[in-house]
Amino acid sequence: MLRVGVNGYGTIGKRVADALAAQPDMEVAGVAKTTPNFEAAAAHRRGYAVHAALDERRPAFDEAGIPVAGDLDDLVRASDVVVDCTPAGVGAQNRERYETHDTPALYQGGEDADAVDASFNARANYDEIAASDAEHVRVVSCNTTGLSRVLAPLEEAYGVEKTRATLVRRGGDPGQSDRGPINDILPDPVTVPSHHGPDVNTVLPDLAVDTMGVTVPATLMHLHAVNVTLETEADADAVSETLASESRVFVVPERARVAGPAHLKEYAKDAGRPRGDLWENCVWGASIAVEGRDLYFFQAIHQESDVVPENVDAIRALAGDADAAESVVKTNRALGVGS
Amino acid sequence: MLRVGVNGYGTIGKRVADALAAQPDMEVAGVAKTTPNFEAAAAHRRGYAVHAALDERRPAFDEAGIPVAGDLDDLVRASDVVVDCTPAGVGAQNRERYETHDTPALYQGGEDADAVDASFNARANYDEIAASDAEHVRVVSCNTTGLSRVLAPLEEAYGVEKTRATLVRRGGDPGQSDRGPINDILPDPVTVPSHHGPDVNTVLPDLAVDTMGVTVPATLMHLHAVNVTLETEADADAVSETLASESRVFVVPERARVAGPAHLKEYAKDAGRPRGDLWENCVWGASIAVEGRDLYFFQAIHQESDVVPENVDAIRALAGDADAAESVVKTNRALGVGS
Amino acid sequence: MLRVGVNGYGTIGKRVADALAAQPDMEVAGVAKTTPNFEAAAAHRRGYAVHAALDERRPAFDEAGIPVAGDLDDLVRASDVVVDCTPAGVGAQNRERYETHDTPALYQGGEDADAVDASFNARANYDEIAASDAEHVRVVSCNTTGLSRVLAPLEEAYGVEKTRATLVRRGGDPGQSDRGPINDILPDPVTVPSHHGPDVNTVLPDLAVDTMGVTVPATLMHLHAVNVTLETEADADAVSETLASESRVFVVPERARVAGPAHLKEYAKDAGRPRGDLWENCVWGASIAVEGRDLYFFQAIHQESDVVPENVDAIRALAGDADAAESVVKTNRALGVGS
Amino acid sequence: MLRVGVNGYGTIGKRVADALAAQPDMEVAGVAKTTPNFEAAAAHRRGYAVHAALDERRPAFDEAGIPVAGDLDDLVRASDVVVDCTPAGVGAQNRERYETHDTPALYQGGEDADAVDASFNARANYDEIAASDAEHVRVVSCNTTGLSRVLAPLEEAYGVEKTRATLVRRGGDPGQSDRGPINDILPDPVTVPSHHGPDVNTVLPDLAVDTMGVTVPATLMHLHAVNVTLETEADADAVSETLASESRVFVVPERARVAGPAHLKEYAKDAGRPRGDLWENCVWGASIAVEGRDLYFFQAIHQESDVVPENVDAIRALAGDADAAESVVKTNRALGVGS
Ligand SMILES: NC(=O)c1ccc[n+]([C@@H]2O[C@H](COP(=O)([O-])OP(=O)(O)OC[C@H]3O[C@@H](n4cnc5c(N)ncnc54)[C@H](O)[C@@H]3O)[C@@H](O)[C@H]2O)c1
Ligand SMILES: NC(=O)c1ccc[n+]([C@@H]2O[C@H](COP(=O)([O-])OP(=O)(O)OC[C@H]3O[C@@H](n4cnc5c(N)ncnc54)[C@H](O)[C@@H]3O)[C@@H](O)[C@H]2O)c1
Ligand SMILES: NC(=O)c1ccc[n+]([C@@H]2O[C@H](COP(=O)([O-])OP(=O)(O)OC[C@H]3O[C@@H](n4cnc5c(N)ncnc54)[C@H](O)[C@@H]3O)[C@@H](O)[C@H]2O)c1
Ligand SMILES: NC(=O)c1ccc[n+]([C@@H]2O[C@H](COP(=O)([O-])OP(=O)(O)OC[C@H]3O[C@@H](n4cnc5c(N)ncnc54)[C@H](O)[C@@H]3O)[C@@H](O)[C@H]2O)c1
């Protein structure tokens, strides 16, 4: 039983904790949180040991009636592996502390690639990471995870000459009411290509990927408008099958009449999924089209949850407990991914 | 075991079906749906007998691979009670059909009060409806339900001289991507007072309630800014306790740091509630204030789900199976309301 | 000719500068800006002397090709009066500097009432301010200005027993793309009553006004849902006439089919108004309703521009150049208010 | 003096009317409108003869106090050319009526290409249309106009091998408060490539253009994420100059710190442009990038106004009064395009 601590219990952290708790080979050593808000109370009700990430906030937890299991060092000591889910940039600052305790750690996509030993995506480079000495590993961001999951199989099946993708990004997560824009469509970043292409290269080094980022006033999911110039011709049906055979890609059938992310979320809620999460890339079947060697499709990426199964797999890769295929099947089964 | 059919399986219908299935004394006789989309497929996967609401659409269900259990008349025949959850105005047209089969029916808040025998809210008039001959009963709308749940206890505890409420309404439900506005704040209706006050009077006849409606570009919940001039003075703490003792009112504590509906939904998802539903009125504890006899507070109303437990109770009121207190406890326990 | 400097050239500042330039008895001494962006370039193209508000940014203006007329002290020296239009809270810090130069100044609604000698609204207290020694005067905020303009005449005509208003506020101005929320309806502030009522009392001291603030994802205008309990009965037509006779209140006729702020802005753009500004309160005629002594109506407030004519008047009040009636007519005529 | 009638006085029609009125060689014969709302009143105040587009609505105009100059046939009779600006699909139905009067007509982008004799864009095919017999001509849509204006010069300067563009479209115009989505990012259409590429081919027949459409909850402008594989290499500066030398393309300099469409609209309003219109494509200079022969850039397209100067030019092309260069200069000067 691998004891895993979660530092940072927000959008990603709470999902990772629940995903760990659902695994047969892992248990949640505890979670660390800065603020004793409703999310901290929920963590306590779920039975997680709640640690105060900042010592000075401990009295606030007491006032809020949330028992504190210890501080952050206590959490690291109690953990075989730590998953750092703190805000972008904070993770890199925490690395030293984990190293002090000689505890391997995962970081999220908000950290720079060069702040860690290696970057990870289960479909792209699980076995490579498992075979390496890397102890401080970054699970790539939601957008990069989404791109890697489709580009890896397309590269294998047809070869990828070049990918051009426009990432239409949600402005904030559903729970983030202090983010905007309210009524704008922002080139973000204005400079092209965006950092997302190079980020794909941290897990799939040899792919040519140019990306453009746009931010819009919506919260549910990102939408990717993807063009892939293949090396060999393929028809749309073949591509559809290639993608559908991936366990973390859901090819949405036309008959489902899914107009967009809002319907996808409705679908996930109807299916009884925890928090209405969609761990899989959602590719519109009706959008898959090929013009010559140019493949096009739309996919929606649930930013809050697509990296969650990847974090679970990354822990096994670090721990050396399973190979890629075993881990992915185990994770998927425990969470209900692909079903 | 009461067999209940659900006609119309959209936002309200699917929630009502699941709520019925969770009751110890009810079972879902089947659901009727017009379009074989992803929601119909989900109904089938949940094990509900799916009926084609429109005969001419039956082939479409076949094509979509969704087995059809029969037509709408078959569903009515199989049901002791029907809950009509079709779009506003359609329910009234369906009444004749239910009468032909001599089957009592519930309708939703989109129907006019005079299209039915009586209007219902569990907190306001359960026993009255149970004692009456009413067979075609309307569960009042989400906003009216929300107002009734707080006004009934305030009237009992302090007397209500006059209520003035501004209802800041969500423009559409999360799954409705064809509704607006995108960037506007609409007086809706422009005329004042709005129909919501008189609608409260269909279940609480003697209350003076003036309402103003506003529609805004948000989807999660309605927000009510409520003023109640009480007949007797009361301090904010007393009012807070009065409201908190209601099983379908949740007084949000200040320490939870809940800024608005988005946080409330996050809370519901963290609590593992189905579809992230919030069946209770959510009153901000920090907002409860009294100036003289003028009480003020904010409450958020989850339009998709607050009427769901009311529908369950209304069935028991129609069937004469339980009194108000028994039914409410049974419904709450089965769904997890208030916990 | 009164020389007026404008410190802070954003949403309010640029409109104030143009309004001053349009007056027969004023001229723009110059404007001070922190950042040499497109707005600074526009100020230069309009012929305003552009001052660098922060010395260290001067080189940035040079790089951007925007000639710098001097620093902030130069601007104050060149001005008989300064209108401070810097972000909320900055104005109060600037007061000392204006005092050093012995230059009277106006401040905006983002400053606290007690940071200034007096607060101002032309309809509420022009003559009082003109008669006083106040040299550092705050023009009350957009919402407070909007409330004062209707409450003053209602008090005079019918007496106001109590006002209760829900202010449904735009989340950010049209040009502010970094503000939210994207999909929420926020009690803001959560505590009731909000600060807006007491702010009305800085210019209309004896009115009983309770306000509740709500923030929504829209940018065009605020919408006020207003209830006024009058001291004497009045019918809706009389109230409509009372409001329509105010030069800065526009009672929108029903036949215009104006659904909300977006239509109002369209109307202003069709009328050729600069920046599509609506300096007047826009009260929906169809919404004016009276129940007993309870008056209700909706009004929309253009946050970017309603305080602009008030700033012009406040300058004359400070300078002692005209009485209220004269100034208001002069300002209105120069800008086109009410036409 | 060419007498031009405008049938349909909404978003496009009112702008076209004002643009015609500003031309030295044209006059507005009148405008036809279906509903006597605030826009009709504005037309009357501007001095346009208002015709009732539907006979049965004439009394409604009388009631609203808007004098009616005649019916639609009267307008056509009074016009040398009609510009049809009715909603998508209505224009095609009107063609027969214009033909009855033997009056040439322009149509807008909402009509199908095969409902007209020819499609028009000033930069792409003015001289061709002028030389042809076409009498019923469609000005291509806002998005197609936006693409044509940059692809024509790129084709001439470098050759275009293939264009791939993602069109992130505004969900509705600022004045359309009944449109959505509120919180979604819709593939629209879901099928790829979208109709926009073939539409470009109606004015630039030989270009390879694949487009993907996405609709988002914003109203101000469309944003295009454009990739053009050039036939010859070019560096970013050269492309920037190529685009900047186009009179209807505005290359936004980096120093202007324009983050997105909201800032662009602010810029237009600061510049005193009527209705804050932006007739030009707005290309972010900082986004222009070249990787090998792959050119990338972002451009924002003001859907309400970019087709307006094109309509003016198309009238001259129909009337045979000027060649492309003359007309474009005349139009630009009269409106202030490019200044
Ligand atoms: N939200 C997404 O869409 C998304 C998707 C993929 C990856 N990520 C990445 O995941 C990481 C976490 O993002 P999130 O969206 O979950 O953020 P979040 O803000 O929702 O949660 C962060 C958590 O960390 C806590 N925290 C804040 N400061 C801290 C500190 N100094 N020390 C310890 N804990 C602190 C907060 O209390 C909160 O519980 C980031 O690197 C982000 O880039 C986010
Ligand atoms: N959504 C809310 O916020 C809300 C809240 C409270 C009450 N209500 C009321 O509940 C009722 C249902 O609303 P909803 O939001 O669930 O609507 P919905 O559109 O989500 O669902 C309606 C369902 O009825 C089906 N349907 C459509 N036309 C039909 C017809 N002619 N015959 C049979 N079925 C038909 C649709 O397929 C769909 O399954 C309305 O009266 C509404 O006013 C809605
Ligand atoms: N925008 C509104 O809706 C609105 C309405 C009424 C009143 N107000 C009040 O008007 C004031 C200005 O608000 P705004 O919306 O115009 O703000 P803004 O941010 O649009 O403009 C502020 C300007 O001040 C400049 N500035 C920033 N920091 C400065 C500093 N330290 N010194 C000098 N200049 C500085 C900025 O460059 C900018 O030009 C605030 O008090 C605000 O509360 C705003
Ligand atoms: N709005 C845009 O972004 C945009 C951009 C480019 C092209 N277009 C195209 O321009 C055309 C007009 O669009 P719009 O946005 O101006 O529409 P709109 O709805 O704003 O205006 C249409 C006008 O036509 C009138 N009208 C309605 N029905 C009519 C009828 N049966 N006969 C005569 N008049 C009628 C309406 O009263 C209104 O004045 C459409 O083809 C549209 O596709 C629109």
PDB file of N, CA, C and O in Angstrom, chain D residues 196-232:
ATOM      1  N   HIS D 196     -17.043  28.484 -44.334  1.00  0.00           N
ATOM      2  CA  HIS D 196     -16.361  29.753 -44.565  1.00  0.00           C
ATOM      3  C   HIS D 196     -15.290  29.649 -45.648  1.00  0.00           C
ATOM      4  O   HIS D 196     -15.065  30.598 -46.395  1.00  0.00           O
ATOM      5  N   GLY D 197     -14.612  28.505 -45.711  1.00  0.00           N
ATOM      6  CA  GLY D 197     -13.587  28.330 -46.744  1.00  0.00           C
ATOM      7  C   GLY D 197     -14.197  28.413 -48.130  1.00  0.00           C
ATOM      8  O   GLY D 197     -13.794  29.262 -48.951  1.00  0.00           O
ATOM      9  N   PRO D 198     -15.184  27.572 -48.443  1.00  0.00           N
ATOM     10  CA  PRO D 198     -15.845  27.685 -49.756  1.00  0.00           C
ATOM     11  C   PRO D 198     -16.385  29.082 -50.020  1.00  0.00           C
ATOM     12  O   PRO D 198     -16.395  29.539 -51.160  1.00  0.00           O
ATOM     13  N   ASP D 199     -16.806  29.772 -48.964  1.00  0.00           N
ATOM     14  CA  ASP D 199     -17.323  31.122 -49.173  1.00  0.00           C
ATOM     15  C   ASP D 199     -16.208  32.062 -49.644  1.00  0.00           C
ATOM     16  O   ASP D 199     -16.439  32.924 -50.496  1.00  0.00           O
ATOM     17  N   VAL D 200     -15.016  31.891 -49.090  1.00  0.00           N
ATOM     18  CA  VAL D 200     -13.885  32.686 -49.588  1.00  0.00           C
ATOM     19  C   VAL D 200     -13.702  32.412 -51.082  1.00  0.00           C
ATOM     20  O   VAL D 200     -13.426  33.321 -51.879  1.00  0.00           O
ATOM     21  N   ASN D 201     -13.904  31.163 -51.487  1.00  0.00           N
ATOM     22  CA  ASN D 201     -13.715  30.816 -52.896  1.00  0.00           C
ATOM     23  C   ASN D 201     -14.734  31.464 -53.836  1.00  0.00           C
ATOM     24  O   ASN D 201     -14.534  31.473 -55.043  1.00  0.00           O
ATOM     25  N   THR D 202     -15.801  32.020 -53.294  1.00  0.00           N
ATOM     26  CA  THR D 202     -16.720  32.735 -54.193  1.00  0.00           C
ATOM     27  C   THR D 202     -16.122  34.058 -54.663  1.00  0.00           C
ATOM     28  O   THR D 202     -16.570  34.613 -55.652  1.00  0.00           O
ATOM     29  N   VAL D 203     -15.125  34.556 -53.934  1.00  0.00           N
ATOM     30  CA  VAL D 203     -14.472  35.791 -54.391  1.00  0.00           C
ATOM     31  C   VAL D 203     -12.997  35.582 -54.749  1.00  0.00           C
ATOM     32  O   VAL D 203     -12.415  36.365 -55.490  1.00  0.00           O
ATOM     33  N   LEU D 204     -12.407  34.552 -54.190  1.00  0.00           N
ATOM     34  CA  LEU D 204     -11.015  34.191 -54.510  1.00  0.00           C
ATOM     35  C   LEU D 204     -11.024  32.704 -54.871  1.00  0.00           C
ATOM     36  O   LEU D 204     -10.703  31.852 -54.031  1.00  0.00           O
ATOM     37  N   PRO D 205     -11.383  32.372 -56.094  1.00  0.00           N
ATOM     38  CA  PRO D 205     -11.752  30.993 -56.423  1.00  0.00           C
ATOM     39  C   PRO D 205     -10.637  29.960 -56.256  1.00  0.00           C
ATOM     40  O   PRO D 205     -10.927  28.808 -55.975  1.00  0.00           O
ATOM     41  N   ASP D 206      -9.402  30.367 -56.381  1.00  0.00           N
ATOM     42  CA  ASP D 206      -8.370  29.337 -56.487  1.00  0.00           C
ATOM     43  C   ASP D 206      -7.603  29.076 -55.210  1.00  0.00           C
ATOM     44  O   ASP D 206      -6.621  28.340 -55.204  1.00  0.00           O
ATOM     45  N   LEU D 207      -8.022  29.670 -54.117  1.00  0.00           N
ATOM     46  CA  LEU D 207      -7.270  29.489 -52.867  1.00  0.00           C
ATOM     47  C   LEU D 207      -7.688  28.223 -52.137  1.00  0.00           C
ATOM     48  O   LEU D 207      -8.883  27.914 -52.053  1.00  0.00           O
ATOM     49  N   ALA D 208      -6.723  27.528 -51.574  1.00  0.00           N
ATOM     50  CA  ALA D 208      -7.032  26.374 -50.709  1.00  0.00           C
ATOM     51  C   ALA D 208      -7.199  26.898 -49.283  1.00  0.00           C
ATOM     52  O   ALA D 208      -6.242  27.382 -48.678  1.00  0.00           O
ATOM     53  N   VAL D 209      -8.406  26.851 -48.764  1.00  0.00           N
ATOM     54  CA  VAL D 209      -8.689  27.391 -47.411  1.00  0.00           C
ATOM     55  C   VAL D 209      -9.545  26.408 -46.638  1.00  0.00           C
ATOM     56  O   VAL D 209     -10.673  26.114 -47.042  1.00  0.00           O
ATOM     57  N   ASP D 210      -9.046  25.902 -45.544  1.00  0.00           N
ATOM     58  CA  ASP D 210      -9.843  25.054 -44.652  1.00  0.00           C
ATOM     59  C   ASP D 210     -10.125  25.839 -43.376  1.00  0.00           C
ATOM     60  O   ASP D 210      -9.204  26.366 -42.751  1.00  0.00           O
ATOM     61  N   THR D 211     -11.390  25.882 -42.987  1.00  0.00           N
ATOM     62  CA  THR D 211     -11.756  26.660 -41.802  1.00  0.00           C
ATOM     63  C   THR D 211     -12.495  25.806 -40.779  1.00  0.00           C
ATOM     64  O   THR D 211     -13.140  24.826 -41.122  1.00  0.00           O
ATOM     65  N   MET D 212     -12.346  26.181 -39.515  1.00  0.00           N
ATOM     66  CA  MET D 212     -13.090  25.547 -38.431  1.00  0.00           C
ATOM     67  C   MET D 212     -13.792  26.676 -37.668  1.00  0.00           C
ATOM     68  O   MET D 212     -13.163  27.678 -37.333  1.00  0.00           O
ATOM     69  N   GLY D 213     -15.077  26.494 -37.392  1.00  0.00           N
ATOM     70  CA  GLY D 213     -15.837  27.533 -36.704  1.00  0.00           C
ATOM     71  C   GLY D 213     -16.107  27.160 -35.251  1.00  0.00           C
ATOM     72  O   GLY D 213     -16.410  26.020 -34.933  1.00  0.00           O
ATOM     73  N   VAL D 214     -15.976  28.132 -34.371  1.00  0.00           N
ATOM     74  CA  VAL D 214     -16.238  27.944 -32.940  1.00  0.00           C
ATOM     75  C   VAL D 214     -17.067  29.152 -32.491  1.00  0.00           C
ATOM     76  O   VAL D 214     -16.775  30.268 -32.907  1.00  0.00           O
ATOM     77  N   THR D 215     -18.074  28.927 -31.675  1.00  0.00           N
ATOM     78  CA  THR D 215     -18.884  30.051 -31.181  1.00  0.00           C
ATOM     79  C   THR D 215     -18.764  30.170 -29.668  1.00  0.00           C
ATOM     80  O   THR D 215     -18.866  29.169 -28.951  1.00  0.00           O
ATOM     81  N   VAL D 216     -18.559  31.399 -29.199  1.00  0.00           N
ATOM     82  CA  VAL D 216     -18.290  31.622 -27.775  1.00  0.00           C
ATOM     83  C   VAL D 216     -19.152  32.756 -27.225  1.00  0.00           C
ATOM     84  O   VAL D 216     -19.700  33.550 -27.984  1.00  0.00           O
ATOM     85  N   PRO D 217     -19.246  32.843 -25.883  1.00  0.00           N
ATOM     86  CA  PRO D 217     -20.122  33.848 -25.260  1.00  0.00           C
ATOM     87  C   PRO D 217     -19.486  35.227 -25.183  1.00  0.00           C
ATOM     88  O   PRO D 217     -19.119  35.691 -24.107  1.00  0.00           O
ATOM     89  N   ALA D 218     -19.345  35.871 -26.305  1.00  0.00           N
ATOM     90  CA  ALA D 218     -18.802  37.225 -26.349  1.00  0.00           C
ATOM     91  C   ALA D 218     -19.485  37.913 -27.505  1.00  0.00           C
ATOM     92  O   ALA D 218     -20.014  37.246 -28.403  1.00  0.00           O
ATOM     93  N   THR D 219     -19.512  39.245 -27.487  1.00  0.00           N
ATOM     94  CA  THR D 219     -20.308  39.956 -28.490  1.00  0.00           C
ATOM     95  C   THR D 219     -19.507  40.933 -29.342  1.00  0.00           C
ATOM     96  O   THR D 219     -20.020  41.406 -30.356  1.00  0.00           O
ATOM     97  N   LEU D 220     -18.278  41.263 -28.937  1.00  0.00           N
ATOM     98  CA  LEU D 220     -17.658  42.434 -29.546  1.00  0.00           C
ATOM     99  C   LEU D 220     -17.122  42.220 -30.955  1.00  0.00           C
ATOM    100  O   LEU D 220     -17.396  43.000 -31.852  1.00  0.00           O
ATOM    101  N   MET D 221     -16.349  41.163 -31.147  1.00  0.00           N
ATOM    102  CA  MET D 221     -15.719  40.911 -32.442  1.00  0.00           C
ATOM    103  C   MET D 221     -15.500  39.410 -32.596  1.00  0.00           C
ATOM    104  O   MET D 221     -15.528  38.671 -31.624  1.00  0.00           O
ATOM    105  N   HIS D 222     -15.241  38.982 -33.821  1.00  0.00           N
ATOM    106  CA  HIS D 222     -14.727  37.635 -34.055  1.00  0.00           C
ATOM    107  C   HIS D 222     -13.209  37.667 -33.881  1.00  0.00           C
ATOM    108  O   HIS D 222     -12.573  38.696 -34.129  1.00  0.00           O
ATOM    109  N   LEU D 223     -12.630  36.540 -33.511  1.00  0.00           N
ATOM    110  CA  LEU D 223     -11.163  36.434 -33.501  1.00  0.00           C
ATOM    111  C   LEU D 223     -10.749  35.278 -34.402  1.00  0.00           C
ATOM    112  O   LEU D 223     -11.219  34.148 -34.219  1.00  0.00           O
ATOM    113  N   HIS D 224      -9.873  35.575 -35.362  1.00  0.00           N
ATOM    114  CA  HIS D 224      -9.383  34.533 -36.270  1.00  0.00           C
ATOM    115  C   HIS D 224      -7.966  34.120 -35.881  1.00  0.00           C
ATOM    116  O   HIS D 224      -7.093  34.979 -35.760  1.00  0.00           O
ATOM    117  N   ALA D 225      -7.769  32.834 -35.693  1.00  0.00           N
ATOM    118  CA  ALA D 225      -6.422  32.291 -35.510  1.00  0.00           C
ATOM    119  C   ALA D 225      -6.039  31.709 -36.860  1.00  0.00           C
ATOM    120  O   ALA D 225      -6.599  30.699 -37.289  1.00  0.00           O
ATOM    121  N   VAL D 226      -5.119  32.390 -37.545  1.00  0.00           N
ATOM    122  CA  VAL D 226      -4.863  32.077 -38.955  1.00  0.00           C
ATOM    123  C   VAL D 226      -3.499  31.443 -39.151  1.00  0.00           C
ATOM    124  O   VAL D 226      -2.502  31.901 -38.600  1.00  0.00           O
ATOM    125  N   ASN D 227      -3.487  30.385 -39.944  1.00  0.00           N
ATOM    126  CA  ASN D 227      -2.228  29.795 -40.417  1.00  0.00           C
ATOM    127  C   ASN D 227      -2.258  29.803 -41.934  1.00  0.00           C
ATOM    128  O   ASN D 227      -3.238  29.358 -42.543  1.00  0.00           O
ATOM    129  N   VAL D 228      -1.203  30.354 -42.539  1.00  0.00           N
ATOM    130  CA  VAL D 228      -1.100  30.324 -44.001  1.00  0.00           C
ATOM    131  C   VAL D 228       0.230  29.692 -44.374  1.00  0.00           C
ATOM    132  O   VAL D 228       1.286  30.198 -43.990  1.00  0.00           O
ATOM    133  N   THR D 229       0.171  28.573 -45.077  1.00  0.00           N
ATOM    134  CA  THR D 229       1.414  28.024 -45.616  1.00  0.00           C
ATOM    135  C   THR D 229       1.680  28.757 -46.927  1.00  0.00           C
ATOM    136  O   THR D 229       0.903  28.649 -47.883  1.00  0.00           O
ATOM    137  N   LEU D 230       2.752  29.549 -46.923  1.00  0.00           N
ATOM    138  CA  LEU D 230       3.086  30.363 -48.092  1.00  0.00           C
ATOM    139  C   LEU D 230       3.821  29.525 -49.134  1.00  0.00           C
ATOM    140  O   LEU D 230       4.390  28.472 -48.812  1.00  0.00           O
ATOM    141  N   GLU D 231       3.821  30.002 -50.354  1.00  0.00           N
ATOM    142  CA  GLU D 231       4.566  29.277 -51.388  1.00  0.00           C
ATOM    143  C   GLU D 231       6.036  29.657 -51.382  1.00  0.00           C
ATOM    144  O   GLU D 231       6.890  28.867 -51.779  1.00  0.00           O
ATOM    145  N   THR D 232       6.325  30.856 -50.939  1.00  0.00           N
ATOM    146  CA  THR D 232       7.730  31.277 -50.837  1.00  0.00           C
ATOM    147  C   THR D 232       7.983  31.736 -49.412  1.00  0.00           C
ATOM    148  O   THR D 232       7.065  32.177 -48.724  1.00  0.00           O
TER     149      THR D 232
END
